[in-house]
CSV table of C-alpha atoms and ligand atoms in Angstrom, one decimal:
chain,number,residue,atom,x,y,z
H,1360,MET,CA,15.4,-19.5,19.8
H,1361,ILE,CA,16.5,-22.5,17.7
H,1362,GLU,CA,20.1,-23.5,17.0
H,1363,THR,CA,21.3,-23.4,13.3
H,1364,ALA,CA,23.7,-26.0,11.9
H,1365,THR,CA,26.7,-23.9,12.8
H,1366,GLY,CA,25.4,-23.7,16.5
H,1367,ALA,CA,24.6,-20.1,16.3
H,1368,PRO,CA,21.2,-19.2,17.7
H,1369,SER,CA,18.6,-18.0,15.3
H,1370,LEU,CA,15.0,-16.8,15.6
H,1371,ARG,CA,12.2,-19.3,14.8
H,1372,LEU,CA,10.0,-17.2,12.3
H,1373,ALA,CA,6.3,-17.4,12.2
H,1374,GLU,CA,5.0,-19.7,9.6
H,1375,TRP,CA,4.0,-17.0,7.1
H,1376,ALA,CA,7.4,-15.5,7.4
H,1377,ARG,CA,9.2,-18.8,6.7
H,1378,ARG,CA,6.9,-19.3,3.6
H,1379,SER,CA,7.3,-15.8,2.2
H,1380,GLY,CA,11.2,-15.8,1.3
H,1381,THR,CA,12.8,-12.9,-0.3
H,1382,SER,CA,10.4,-10.2,-1.5
H,1383,ALA,CA,10.4,-9.1,-5.2
H,1384,LEU,CA,10.8,-5.6,-3.8
H,1385,GLN,CA,14.0,-6.5,-2.1
H,1386,THR,CA,15.4,-8.1,-5.0
H,1387,MET,CA,14.6,-5.3,-7.3
H,1388,LEU,CA,16.2,-2.7,-4.8
H,1389,SER,CA,19.4,-4.7,-4.5
H,1390,VAL,CA,19.8,-5.0,-8.3
H,1391,GLY,CA,18.4,-1.6,-9.2
H,1392,THR,CA,20.8,0.4,-6.8
H,1393,ARG,CA,24.0,-1.3,-8.1
H,1394,PRO,CA,26.5,1.3,-9.3
H,1395,GLY,CA,26.1,2.2,-12.9
H,1396,THR,CA,22.6,0.9,-13.0
H,1397,ILE,CA,19.6,3.1,-13.9
H,1398,SER,CA,16.5,0.9,-13.0
H,1399,LEU,CA,13.2,1.7,-14.3
H,1400,ALA,CA,11.7,-1.1,-12.3
H,1401,LEU,CA,11.0,0.9,-9.2
H,1402,GLY,CA,10.0,4.4,-8.4
H,1403,LEU,CA,13.5,5.5,-7.7
H,1404,PRO,CA,13.9,9.2,-8.9
H,1405,ALA,CA,17.4,10.6,-9.6
H,1406,PRO,CA,18.8,11.6,-6.2
H,1407,GLU,CA,20.1,14.9,-7.5
H,1408,LEU,CA,16.5,15.9,-8.2
H,1409,PHE,CA,15.6,15.7,-4.4
H,1410,PRO,CA,15.1,19.1,-2.7
H,1411,VAL,CA,17.6,18.4,-0.1
H,1412,ALA,CA,18.4,22.0,0.9
H,1413,GLU,CA,14.6,22.7,1.3
H,1414,TYR,CA,14.1,19.5,3.3
H,1415,GLY,CA,17.1,20.5,5.4
H,1416,SER,CA,15.8,24.1,6.1
H,1417,ALA,CA,12.3,22.9,6.8
H,1418,ALA,CA,13.4,20.4,9.4
H,1419,ALA,CA,15.8,23.0,11.0
H,1420,ALA,CA,12.8,25.6,11.2
H,1421,VAL,CA,10.5,23.0,12.8
H,1422,LEU,CA,13.1,21.9,15.4
H,1423,ASP,CA,14.2,25.6,16.2
H,1424,GLU,CA,10.5,26.5,16.8
H,1425,ASN,CA,9.4,23.3,18.5
H,1426,PRO,CA,11.8,20.7,19.7
H,1427,ALA,CA,8.8,18.8,21.1
H,1428,ALA,CA,8.3,17.8,17.4
H,1429,LEU,CA,10.6,14.8,18.1
H,1430,GLN,CA,8.3,13.8,21.0
H,1431,TYR,CA,5.5,11.2,21.1
H,1432,SER,CA,2.2,13.1,20.5
H,1433,PRO,CA,-1.3,12.9,19.0
H,1434,PRO,CA,-1.4,13.2,15.1
H,1435,HIS,CA,0.0,16.6,14.1
H,1436,ALA,CA,-3.1,18.7,13.6
H,1437,PRO,CA,-1.6,21.2,11.0
H,1438,LEU,CA,-0.5,18.3,8.9
H,1439,GLN,CA,-4.0,16.7,9.1
H,1440,THR,CA,-5.5,20.1,8.1
H,1441,GLN,CA,-3.0,20.3,5.2
H,1442,VAL,CA,-3.8,16.8,4.0
H,1443,ALA,CA,-7.5,17.4,4.1
H,1444,ALA,CA,-7.1,20.8,2.2
H,1445,LEU,CA,-5.0,19.1,-0.5
H,1446,MET,CA,-7.5,16.3,-0.9
H,1447,ALA,CA,-10.5,18.8,-1.0
H,1448,GLN,CA,-8.7,20.5,-3.9
H,1449,ARG,CA,-8.8,17.0,-5.6
H,1450,GLY,CA,-12.5,16.6,-4.9
H,1451,VAL,CA,-12.3,14.4,-1.8
H,1452,ALA,CA,-13.9,16.0,1.2
H,1453,PHE,CA,-13.4,14.9,4.9
H,1454,ALA,CA,-12.5,16.6,8.2
H,1455,PRO,CA,-9.0,16.9,9.2
H,1456,GLU,CA,-9.4,14.6,12.4
H,1457,GLN,CA,-10.3,11.8,9.8
H,1458,VAL,CA,-6.8,11.9,8.6
H,1459,PHE,CA,-4.7,9.0,9.8
H,1460,LEU,CA,-0.9,9.8,9.4
H,1461,THR,CA,1.3,7.0,8.6
H,1462,ALA,CA,5.0,6.6,7.6
H,1463,GLY,CA,3.9,6.0,4.0
H,1464,ALA,CA,1.5,4.0,1.9
H,1465,GLN,CA,3.0,0.6,2.8
H,1466,GLN,CA,2.4,1.1,6.4
H,1467,GLY,CA,-1.2,2.3,5.5
H,1468,LEU,CA,-1.7,-1.1,3.6
H,1469,SER,CA,-0.4,-3.1,6.4
H,1470,LEU,CA,-2.6,-1.4,9.0
H,1471,LEU,CA,-5.7,-1.6,6.8
H,1472,ALA,CA,-5.0,-5.4,6.4
H,1473,ARG,CA,-4.8,-5.8,10.1
H,1474,LEU,CA,-7.9,-3.8,10.7
H,1475,LEU,CA,-10.0,-5.6,7.9
H,1476,LEU,CA,-8.7,-9.0,7.2
H,1477,GLU,CA,-9.4,-12.1,9.4
H,1478,PRO,CA,-6.9,-15.0,9.1
H,1479,GLY,CA,-7.7,-17.0,5.9
H,1480,GLY,CA,-10.3,-14.2,4.8
H,1481,GLU,CA,-10.9,-13.3,1.1
H,1482,VAL,CA,-9.4,-10.4,-0.7
H,1483,ILE,CA,-9.9,-9.4,-4.4
H,1484,ALA,CA,-6.9,-8.0,-6.2
H,1485,GLU,CA,-5.8,-7.7,-9.8
H,1486,THR,CA,-3.4,-10.1,-11.5
H,1487,LEU,CA,-1.2,-7.0,-12.2
H,1488,CYS,CA,-0.7,-5.2,-8.9
H,1489,TYR,CA,2.0,-3.5,-6.7
H,1490,THR,CA,4.1,-6.3,-5.4
H,1491,GLY,CA,4.2,-4.8,-1.9
H,1492,PHE,CA,0.5,-5.6,-1.5
H,1493,GLN,CA,1.4,-9.3,-1.1
H,1494,GLN,CA,3.7,-8.4,1.9
H,1495,ALA,CA,0.9,-6.5,3.6
H,1496,VAL,CA,-1.7,-9.3,3.5
H,1497,GLU,CA,0.7,-12.4,3.7
H,1498,PRO,CA,0.7,-12.7,7.5
H,1499,PHE,CA,-3.1,-13.4,7.3
H,1500,SER,CA,-2.7,-16.2,4.7
H,1501,PRO,CA,-5.7,-14.8,2.8
H,1502,ARG,CA,-7.7,-16.5,0.0
H,1503,LEU,CA,-6.6,-14.2,-2.8
H,1504,LEU,CA,-9.3,-13.9,-5.5
H,1505,THR,CA,-7.5,-12.3,-8.7
H,1506,VAL,CA,-9.3,-10.6,-11.6
H,1507,PRO,CA,-7.6,-9.7,-14.9
H,1508,THR,CA,-6.1,-6.2,-15.4
H,1509,ASP,CA,-6.7,-4.5,-18.8
H,1510,PRO,CA,-3.6,-2.5,-19.8
H,1511,GLU,CA,-5.9,0.4,-20.9
H,1512,THR,CA,-8.8,0.3,-18.4
H,1513,GLY,CA,-7.4,-1.3,-15.3
H,1514,MET,CA,-9.3,-3.7,-13.2
H,1515,ASP,CA,-11.8,-6.0,-14.8
H,1516,VAL,CA,-14.9,-4.9,-13.0
H,1517,ASP,CA,-17.0,-7.5,-14.8
H,1518,ALA,CA,-14.8,-10.2,-13.2
H,1519,VAL,CA,-15.2,-8.6,-9.8
H,1520,GLU,CA,-19.0,-8.5,-10.3
H,1521,ALA,CA,-19.1,-12.2,-11.3
H,1522,LEU,CA,-17.1,-13.1,-8.0
H,1523,LEU,CA,-19.5,-11.0,-5.9
H,1524,VAL,CA,-22.5,-12.5,-7.6
H,1525,GLY,CA,-21.0,-16.0,-7.0
H,1526,GLY,CA,-20.9,-15.5,-3.3
H,1527,ALA,CA,-17.4,-14.0,-2.8
H,1528,ARG,CA,-17.4,-11.6,0.3
H,1529,PRO,CA,-13.9,-10.1,0.4
H,1530,ALA,CA,-12.6,-8.1,3.4
H,1531,PHE,CA,-11.7,-5.6,0.8
H,1532,ILE,CA,-10.9,-5.0,-2.9
H,1533,TYR,CA,-7.5,-3.7,-3.6
H,1534,THR,CA,-6.8,-1.5,-6.7
H,1535,VAL,CA,-5.0,1.8,-7.3
H,1536,PRO,CA,-7.2,4.1,-9.1
H,1537,ASP,CA,-4.7,7.0,-9.7
H,1538,GLY,CA,-1.2,6.4,-10.8
H,1539,HIS,CA,-1.8,2.5,-11.0
H,1540,ASN,CA,1.2,0.5,-10.2
H,1541,PRO,CA,2.6,-1.0,-12.5
H,1542,LEU,CA,0.4,0.6,-15.3
H,1543,ALA,CA,0.9,4.3,-14.2
H,1544,GLU,CA,-2.8,4.7,-15.5
H,1545,MET,CA,-5.6,6.7,-14.0
H,1546,ILE,CA,-8.4,4.2,-13.8
H,1547,ASP,CA,-11.2,6.2,-12.1
H,1548,GLU,CA,-13.7,4.9,-14.7
H,1549,ALA,CA,-13.1,1.4,-13.4
H,1550,VAL,CA,-13.4,2.5,-9.9
H,1551,ALA,CA,-16.7,4.2,-10.5
H,1552,ARG,CA,-17.9,1.2,-12.2
H,1553,LEU,CA,-16.7,-0.9,-9.2
H,1554,GLY,CA,-18.8,1.2,-6.9
H,1555,ARG,CA,-21.9,0.5,-8.8
H,1556,ALA,CA,-21.1,-3.3,-9.1
H,1557,LEU,CA,-20.6,-3.5,-5.2
H,1558,GLN,CA,-24.1,-1.8,-4.8
H,1559,THR,CA,-25.9,-4.2,-7.1
H,1560,ALA,CA,-23.9,-7.4,-6.3
H,1561,THR,CA,-23.9,-7.1,-2.5
H,1562,PRO,CA,-27.4,-5.8,-1.7
Y,1284,LIG,C1,0.7,1.3,-5.2
Y,1284,LIG,C2,1.8,1.6,-4.2
Y,1284,LIG,N1,1.6,1.4,-2.9
Y,1284,LIG,C3,2.4,1.7,-2.0
Y,1284,LIG,C4,3.7,2.0,-2.3
Y,1284,LIG,C5,4.7,2.2,-1.1
Y,1284,LIG,O1,4.7,3.5,-0.9
Y,1284,LIG,P1,5.6,4.1,0.4
Y,1284,LIG,O2,6.9,4.2,0.0
Y,1284,LIG,O3,4.9,5.4,0.6
Y,1284,LIG,O4,5.3,3.2,1.6
Y,1284,LIG,C6,4.1,2.1,-3.6
Y,1284,LIG,C7,5.5,2.5,-4.0
Y,1284,LIG,O5,5.9,2.5,-5.1
Y,1284,LIG,C8,3.0,1.9,-4.6
Y,1284,LIG,O6,3.3,2.1,-6.0
């Protein structure tokens, strides 16, 4: 604890947190949710379109049948199976026990950064990318190597290849192949090229 100018105790934040300041997402959320504002800056669907009744009855049915659903437990096997079946329909095959359930994509990003990134390690990302990505990697003070984003085709794979050939060894490369944020594009062609570039540039 340290004392503020008014004498009230305040927490001494870690260096990265002191550096990071207000996030762009936080600012967009407070501006975009003001009464009378319809913001197209974030993925905020009209609340009247949410299936409120269906969510309510699904939650009630689960809690009626199995109050232990509120208990700590290993990952919920039926949900893992459901996720694996859905992904198989989309052409991505894996076993249900390989599914790691998270509270959302942001938590998944943060966990991956913790798993893969050393403090000060390299990461390749696009100049146009989801702003929450920065929050996920910031605690590790990474060396961010950015490559241009083409509005039509997404990540500039040639620029990635040049970085790899030049000796870059990123902990990971961040891109969003489907529903790219902010382009909303499907850039699977760039991702396929990226896979080939990785094979040839990092033998
Ligand atoms: C590319 C991308 N990753 C992560 C997120 C955060 O997702 P979640 O709300 O599931 O944590 C978003 C939200 O818009 C996103 O666009």
